[in-house]
Amino acid sequence: MGRRRKGRDIHGWLVVDKPAGLTSTAVVNKVRWAFDAKKAGHAGTLDPDATGVLAVALGEATKTVPFITDAMKAYVFTVTFGAATNTDDAEGEVIANSDLRPTDEQIVEALKGFEGDIMQVPPKFSAVKIDGERAYKLARDDEEFEIAARPLYVESLTLLSRPDADHVELELICGKGGYVRSIARDLGEALGCLGHVQQLRRVWSGPFDVEDAVAFSLVEEMAKDPALDAHLLPLQVGLDDLPELRANDLGFARLKNGNPGQVLGTAEYGEEVWVSYKGTPVAVGIYRGGEVHPSRVFNL
């Protein structure tokens, strides 16, 4: 029999403004420790040198992580022209150079080719698995390998500013699985000048905005302080994109045990919804003719 994990039964979301130099896992571990929470997870990894929105789920909110992972996200980033690196960012080794510099008009025109449904090859220094091994491990060992292109939906890729000939600031709004480093690499190749990411910041992810985020330093300062709980957002914020239906007494009794239950309100037949009872989240499931068939049940 395994040991029961110690900690508090605390549920909700903490939106952290991740600083550069920390892995997403390190931030999650610090948040879990600061709240003394039994369980924690995050919705969407940020590279160690990236900053911005890292949504950390505590307790039962971890069951809503997939809905944030699948949500649209926005990034503001700076591309440096004239050099390609082996990591596709400024931390890597320069592997090729170019003296060519595009005009603003050429950049705007090239960005159009990155919008809509595109295919993208992740960076070799990424967590993609190749025959059971992480790509970054193979890359560090100088192994030869190829990564298959993956589909990505890009809602927009916009030129924000051109500080100088060597740099451009862009905004990317995209769906699940996007690699900003790949965008920078491929844009540099499309323009013939090469390129890599210099700086990267996630400004929003689904319902979570960086303007509402808590500084990581504050998490450290307020660790173990009950006042930190006031910064938590409710679990149901992670269900923002799903319709809400309400369970009646009988429906609640059935849903909390994982059985189909009656609900009040309507949705499209077969639509994914979430159910509340007296304001408390009960379950996520599929609506079928007055009942919801649960796929996730919240133990609150």
GROMACS .gro file of C-alpha atoms in nm:
model
  300
    1MET     CA    1   0.000   0.000   0.000
    2GLY     CA    2   0.148   0.335  -0.114
    3ARG     CA    3   0.205   0.623   0.124
    4ARG     CA    4  -0.063   0.889   0.129
    5ARG     CA    5   0.072   1.221   0.004
    6LYS     CA    6   0.079   1.480   0.280
    7GLY     CA    7  -0.051   1.830   0.231
    8ARG     CA    8  -0.365   2.038   0.215
    9ASP     CA    9  -0.678   1.964   0.017
   10ILE     CA   10  -0.676   2.298  -0.164
   11HIS     CA   11  -0.828   2.348  -0.507
   12GLY     CA   12  -0.800   2.622  -0.768
   13TRP     CA   13  -0.569   2.800  -1.012
   14LEU     CA   14  -0.272   3.025  -0.947
   15VAL     CA   15  -0.159   3.225  -1.250
   16VAL     CA   16   0.215   3.285  -1.213
   17ASP     CA   17   0.423   3.534  -1.412
   18LYS     CA   18   0.713   3.296  -1.469
   19PRO     CA   19   1.056   3.459  -1.461
   20ALA     CA   20   1.336   3.365  -1.698
   21GLY     CA   21   1.580   3.099  -1.581
   22LEU     CA   22   1.333   2.856  -1.424
   23THR     CA   23   1.172   2.545  -1.569
   24SER     CA   24   0.794   2.515  -1.560
   25THR     CA   25   0.832   2.212  -1.332
   26ALA     CA   26   1.040   2.413  -1.085
   27VAL     CA   27   0.766   2.678  -1.068
   28VAL     CA   28   0.497   2.416  -1.010
   29ASN     CA   29   0.699   2.252  -0.735
   30LYS     CA   30   0.752   2.587  -0.562
   31VAL     CA   31   0.380   2.670  -0.583
   32ARG     CA   32   0.283   2.331  -0.442
   33TRP     CA   33   0.529   2.380  -0.156
   34ALA     CA   34   0.412   2.738  -0.091
   35PHE     CA   35   0.050   2.626  -0.057
   36ASP     CA   36   0.141   2.294   0.109
   37ALA     CA   37  -0.088   2.137  -0.153
   38LYS     CA   38  -0.126   1.764  -0.206
   39LYS     CA   39  -0.137   1.793  -0.583
   40ALA     CA   40  -0.032   2.044  -0.848
   41GLY     CA   41   0.020   2.060  -1.223
   42HIS     CA   42   0.052   2.316  -1.501
   43ALA     CA   43  -0.123   2.386  -1.829
   44GLY     CA   44   0.136   2.432  -2.102
   45THR     CA   45   0.513   2.426  -2.061
   46LEU     CA   46   0.724   2.738  -2.107
   47ASP     CA   47   1.092   2.716  -2.201
   48PRO     CA   48   1.325   2.801  -1.910
   49ASP     CA   49   1.423   3.137  -2.063
   50ALA     CA   50   1.063   3.231  -2.148
   51THR     CA   51   0.852   3.448  -1.919
   52GLY     CA   52   0.483   3.512  -1.866
   53VAL     CA   53   0.168   3.316  -1.799
   54LEU     CA   54   0.213   2.978  -1.636
   55ALA     CA   55  -0.122   2.857  -1.503
   56VAL     CA   56  -0.071   2.623  -1.207
   57ALA     CA   57  -0.358   2.397  -1.101
   58LEU     CA   58  -0.395   2.278  -0.743
   59GLY     CA   59  -0.595   1.980  -0.618
   60GLU     CA   60  -0.906   1.897  -0.816
   61ALA     CA   61  -0.830   2.181  -1.060
   62THR     CA   62  -0.569   1.949  -1.212
   63LYS     CA   63  -0.862   1.765  -1.372
   64THR     CA   64  -0.932   2.077  -1.581
   65VAL     CA   65  -0.574   2.112  -1.711
   66PRO     CA   66  -0.652   1.956  -2.053
   67PHE     CA   67  -0.906   2.229  -2.125
   68ILE     CA   68  -0.642   2.499  -2.077
   69THR     CA   69  -0.376   2.301  -2.263
   70ASP     CA   70  -0.610   2.285  -2.564
   71ALA     CA   71  -0.704   2.656  -2.545
   72MET     CA   72  -0.567   2.935  -2.764
   73LYS     CA   73  -0.254   3.113  -2.639
   74ALA     CA   74  -0.075   3.438  -2.721
   75TYR     CA   75   0.298   3.510  -2.725
   76VAL     CA   76   0.501   3.825  -2.779
   77PHE     CA   77   0.856   3.749  -2.889
   78THR     CA   78   1.166   3.900  -3.045
   79VAL     CA   79   1.342   3.737  -3.339
   80THR     CA   80   1.709   3.807  -3.409
   81PHE     CA   81   1.794   3.793  -3.779
   82GLY     CA   82   2.127   3.689  -3.924
   83ALA     CA   83   2.201   3.372  -3.727
   84ALA     CA   84   2.058   3.023  -3.685
   85THR     CA   85   2.128   2.833  -3.364
   86ASN     CA   86   2.108   2.464  -3.279
   87THR     CA   87   1.837   2.535  -3.019
   88ASP     CA   88   1.651   2.797  -3.227
   89ASP     CA   89   1.696   3.048  -2.943
   90ALA     CA   90   1.970   3.274  -2.807
   91GLU     CA   91   2.101   3.009  -2.567
   92GLY     CA   92   2.217   2.780  -2.844
   93GLU     CA   93   2.531   2.753  -3.054
   94VAL     CA   94   2.533   2.954  -3.376
   95ILE     CA   95   2.539   2.709  -3.667
   96ALA     CA   96   2.496   2.947  -3.963
   97ASN     CA   97   2.512   3.320  -4.039
   98SER     CA   98   2.366   3.553  -4.299
   99ASP     CA   99   2.429   3.919  -4.389
  100LEU     CA  100   2.090   3.952  -4.556
  101ARG     CA  101   1.824   4.164  -4.380
  102PRO     CA  102   1.461   4.179  -4.496
  103THR     CA  103   1.251   4.493  -4.529
  104ASP     CA  104   0.941   4.545  -4.316
  105GLU     CA  105   0.728   4.479  -4.623
  106GLN     CA  106   0.902   4.147  -4.687
  107ILE     CA  107   0.847   4.044  -4.325
  108VAL     CA  108   0.475   4.129  -4.332
  109GLU     CA  109   0.433   3.933  -4.654
  110ALA     CA  110   0.624   3.630  -4.517
  111LEU     CA  111   0.413   3.624  -4.199
  112LYS     CA  112   0.102   3.547  -4.407
  113GLY     CA  113   0.248   3.205  -4.486
  114PHE     CA  114   0.241   3.113  -4.117
  115GLU     CA  115  -0.130   3.176  -4.056
  116GLY     CA  116  -0.412   2.924  -4.063
  117ASP     CA  117  -0.354   2.549  -4.050
  118ILE     CA  118   0.019   2.491  -4.095
  119MET     CA  119   0.266   2.208  -4.044
  120GLN     CA  120   0.549   2.275  -3.801
  121VAL     CA  121   0.864   2.078  -3.714
  122PRO     CA  122   0.944   2.112  -3.340
  123PRO     CA  123   1.298   2.218  -3.241
  124LYS     CA  124   1.550   1.939  -3.195
  125PHE     CA  125   1.605   2.068  -2.842
  126SER     CA  126   1.249   1.994  -2.727
  127ALA     CA  127   1.064   1.737  -2.518
  128VAL     CA  128   0.923   1.556  -2.824
  129LYS     CA  129   0.978   1.182  -2.798
  130ILE     CA  130   1.174   0.996  -3.068
  131ASP     CA  131   1.156   0.618  -3.028
  132GLY     CA  132   1.096   0.663  -2.656
  133GLU     CA  133   1.377   0.916  -2.602
  134ARG     CA  134   1.340   1.291  -2.553
  135ALA     CA  135   1.463   1.486  -2.855
  136TYR     CA  136   1.673   1.720  -2.641
  137LYS     CA  137   1.863   1.424  -2.496
  138LEU     CA  138   1.941   1.290  -2.843
  139ALA     CA  139   2.046   1.639  -2.953
  140ARG     CA  140   2.279   1.679  -2.655
  141ASP     CA  141   2.437   1.345  -2.744
  142ASP     CA  142   2.486   1.465  -3.106
  143GLU     CA  143   2.263   1.187  -3.237
  144GLU     CA  144   2.129   1.218  -3.593
  145PHE     CA  145   1.748   1.213  -3.603
  146GLU     CA  146   1.450   1.373  -3.770
  147ILE     CA  147   1.130   1.508  -3.613
  148ALA     CA  148   0.808   1.473  -3.811
  149ALA     CA  149   0.610   1.788  -3.886
  150ARG     CA  150   0.300   1.843  -3.674
  151PRO     CA  151  -0.020   2.038  -3.743
  152LEU     CA  152  -0.065   2.376  -3.576
  153TYR     CA  153  -0.345   2.629  -3.602
  154VAL     CA  154  -0.221   2.988  -3.610
  155GLU     CA  155  -0.492   3.249  -3.570
  156SER     CA  156  -0.254   3.537  -3.634
  157LEU     CA  157   0.115   3.626  -3.658
  158THR     CA  158   0.159   4.001  -3.643
  159LEU     CA  159   0.450   4.244  -3.675
  160LEU     CA  160   0.449   4.467  -3.365
  161SER     CA  161   0.773   4.661  -3.408
  162ARG     CA  162   1.111   4.670  -3.583
  163PRO     CA  163   1.362   4.812  -3.332
  164ASP     CA  164   1.649   4.780  -3.581
  165ALA     CA  165   1.754   4.586  -3.889
  166ASP     CA  166   1.858   4.283  -3.682
  167HIS     CA  167   1.544   4.244  -3.470
  168VAL     CA  168   1.168   4.219  -3.506
  169GLU     CA  169   0.898   4.192  -3.239
  170LEU     CA  170   0.604   3.967  -3.323
  171GLU     CA  171   0.279   3.852  -3.166
  172LEU     CA  172   0.163   3.494  -3.218
  173ILE     CA  173  -0.186   3.366  -3.134
  174CYS     CA  174  -0.207   2.991  -3.183
  175GLY     CA  175  -0.362   2.666  -3.069
  176LYS     CA  176  -0.220   2.369  -2.886
  177GLY     CA  177   0.133   2.247  -2.952
  178GLY     CA  178   0.292   2.557  -3.103
  179TYR     CA  179   0.669   2.611  -3.080
  180VAL     CA  180   0.761   2.980  -3.103
  181ARG     CA  181   1.124   2.882  -3.164
  182SER     CA  182   1.015   2.693  -3.475
  183ILE     CA  183   0.824   2.998  -3.598
  184ALA     CA  184   1.138   3.213  -3.561
  185ARG     CA  185   1.357   2.951  -3.730
  186ASP     CA  186   1.118   2.897  -4.021
  187LEU     CA  187   1.054   3.270  -4.068
  188GLY     CA  188   1.428   3.333  -4.092
  189GLU     CA  189   1.458   3.056  -4.349
  190ALA     CA  190   1.159   3.186  -4.549
  191LEU     CA  191   1.316   3.533  -4.559
  192GLY     CA  192   1.659   3.393  -4.646
  193CYS     CA  193   1.824   3.572  -4.353
  194LEU     CA  194   1.808   3.301  -4.084
  195GLY     CA  195   1.675   3.372  -3.737
  196HIS     CA  196   1.621   3.262  -3.379
  197VAL     CA  197   1.419   3.367  -3.074
  198GLN     CA  198   1.586   3.632  -2.857
  199GLN     CA  199   1.307   3.686  -2.603
  200LEU     CA  200   0.972   3.516  -2.545
  201ARG     CA  201   0.676   3.605  -2.324
  202ARG     CA  202   0.336   3.433  -2.302
  203VAL     CA  203   0.080   3.709  -2.249
  204TRP     CA  204  -0.232   3.496  -2.215
  205SER     CA  205  -0.342   3.134  -2.215
  206GLY     CA  206  -0.712   3.057  -2.246
  207PRO     CA  207  -0.887   3.257  -1.971
  208PHE     CA  208  -0.561   3.350  -1.795
  209ASP     CA  209  -0.395   3.688  -1.864
  210VAL     CA  210  -0.048   3.802  -1.759
  211GLU     CA  211  -0.199   4.123  -1.619
  212ASP     CA  212  -0.374   3.909  -1.357
  213ALA     CA  213  -0.069   3.693  -1.282
  214VAL     CA  214   0.115   3.676  -0.950
  215ALA     CA  215   0.488   3.745  -0.949
  216PHE     CA  216   0.694   3.437  -0.870
  217SER     CA  217   0.880   3.639  -0.606
  218LEU     CA  218   0.550   3.697  -0.425
  219VAL     CA  219   0.488   3.322  -0.413
  220GLU     CA  220   0.826   3.279  -0.246
  221GLU     CA  221   0.768   3.568  -0.004
  222MET     CA  222   0.420   3.449   0.100
  223ALA     CA  223   0.496   3.077   0.114
  224LYS     CA  224   0.298   2.899   0.388
  225ASP     CA  225   0.106   3.221   0.460
  226PRO     CA  226  -0.274   3.161   0.459
  227ALA     CA  227  -0.310   3.501   0.289
  228LEU     CA  228  -0.163   3.346  -0.026
  229ASP     CA  229  -0.491   3.158  -0.072
  230ALA     CA  230  -0.658   3.487  -0.169
  231HIS     CA  231  -0.465   3.481  -0.498
  232LEU     CA  232  -0.623   3.151  -0.606
  233LEU     CA  233  -0.883   3.152  -0.882
  234PRO     CA  234  -1.170   2.902  -0.860
  235LEU     CA  235  -1.145   2.563  -1.026
  236GLN     CA  236  -1.424   2.646  -1.274
  237VAL     CA  237  -1.216   2.918  -1.441
  238GLY     CA  238  -1.044   2.630  -1.618
  239LEU     CA  239  -1.380   2.532  -1.767
  240ASP     CA  240  -1.443   2.873  -1.919
  241ASP     CA  241  -1.492   2.739  -2.273
  242LEU     CA  242  -1.756   2.481  -2.172
  243PRO     CA  243  -2.128   2.549  -2.116
  244GLU     CA  244  -2.242   2.526  -1.754
  245LEU     CA  245  -2.549   2.322  -1.657
  246ARG     CA  246  -2.691   2.276  -1.307
  247ALA     CA  247  -2.766   1.948  -1.137
  248ASN     CA  248  -3.084   1.891  -0.938
  249ASP     CA  249  -3.067   1.699  -0.609
  250LEU     CA  250  -3.104   1.359  -0.770
  251GLY     CA  251  -2.863   1.446  -1.051
  252PHE     CA  252  -2.600   1.559  -0.803
  253ALA     CA  253  -2.630   1.236  -0.602
  254ARG     CA  254  -2.573   1.032  -0.918
  255LEU     CA  255  -2.305   1.246  -1.080
  256LYS     CA  256  -2.082   1.260  -0.771
  257ASN     CA  257  -2.066   0.878  -0.787
  258GLY     CA  258  -1.973   0.882  -1.156
  259ASN     CA  259  -2.319   0.795  -1.291
  260PRO     CA  260  -2.528   0.985  -1.549
  261GLY     CA  261  -2.735   1.250  -1.372
  262GLN     CA  262  -3.022   1.486  -1.449
  263VAL     CA  263  -2.941   1.851  -1.511
  264LEU     CA  264  -3.123   2.179  -1.554
  265GLY     CA  265  -3.059   2.387  -1.865
  266THR     CA  266  -2.994   2.275  -2.219
  267ALA     CA  267  -2.702   2.212  -2.450
  268GLU     CA  268  -2.647   2.049  -2.785
  269TYR     CA  269  -2.688   1.672  -2.779
  270GLY     CA  270  -2.341   1.520  -2.747
  271GLU     CA  271  -2.184   1.850  -2.635
  272GLU     CA  272  -1.920   1.855  -2.361
  273VAL     CA  273  -2.038   2.056  -2.059
  274TRP     CA  274  -1.963   2.107  -1.693
  275VAL     CA  275  -2.215   2.070  -1.414
  276SER     CA  276  -2.250   2.265  -1.091
  277TYR     CA  277  -2.461   2.205  -0.782
  278LYS     CA  278  -2.540   2.503  -0.562
  279GLY     CA  279  -2.248   2.687  -0.720
  280THR     CA  280  -1.991   2.408  -0.672
  281PRO     CA  281  -1.840   2.220  -0.970
  282VAL     CA  282  -1.951   1.857  -0.977
  283ALA     CA  283  -1.841   1.705  -1.305
  284VAL     CA  284  -1.748   1.740  -1.670
  285GLY     CA  285  -1.927   1.519  -1.916
  286ILE     CA  286  -2.136   1.475  -2.229
  287TYR     CA  287  -2.493   1.608  -2.244
  288ARG     CA  288  -2.751   1.362  -2.373
  289GLY     CA  289  -3.120   1.444  -2.351
  290GLY     CA  290  -3.151   1.596  -2.004
  291GLU     CA  291  -2.866   1.401  -1.850
  292VAL     CA  292  -2.490   1.443  -1.832
  293HIS     CA  293  -2.269   1.139  -1.863
  294PRO     CA  294  -1.959   1.228  -1.658
  295SER     CA  295  -1.601   1.187  -1.777
  296ARG     CA  296  -1.443   1.372  -1.481
  297VAL     CA  297  -1.589   1.406  -1.133
  298PHE     CA  298  -1.466   1.666  -0.885
  299ASN     CA  299  -1.424   1.559  -0.523
  300LEU     CA  300  -1.492   1.891  -0.351
   0.00000   0.00000   0.00000
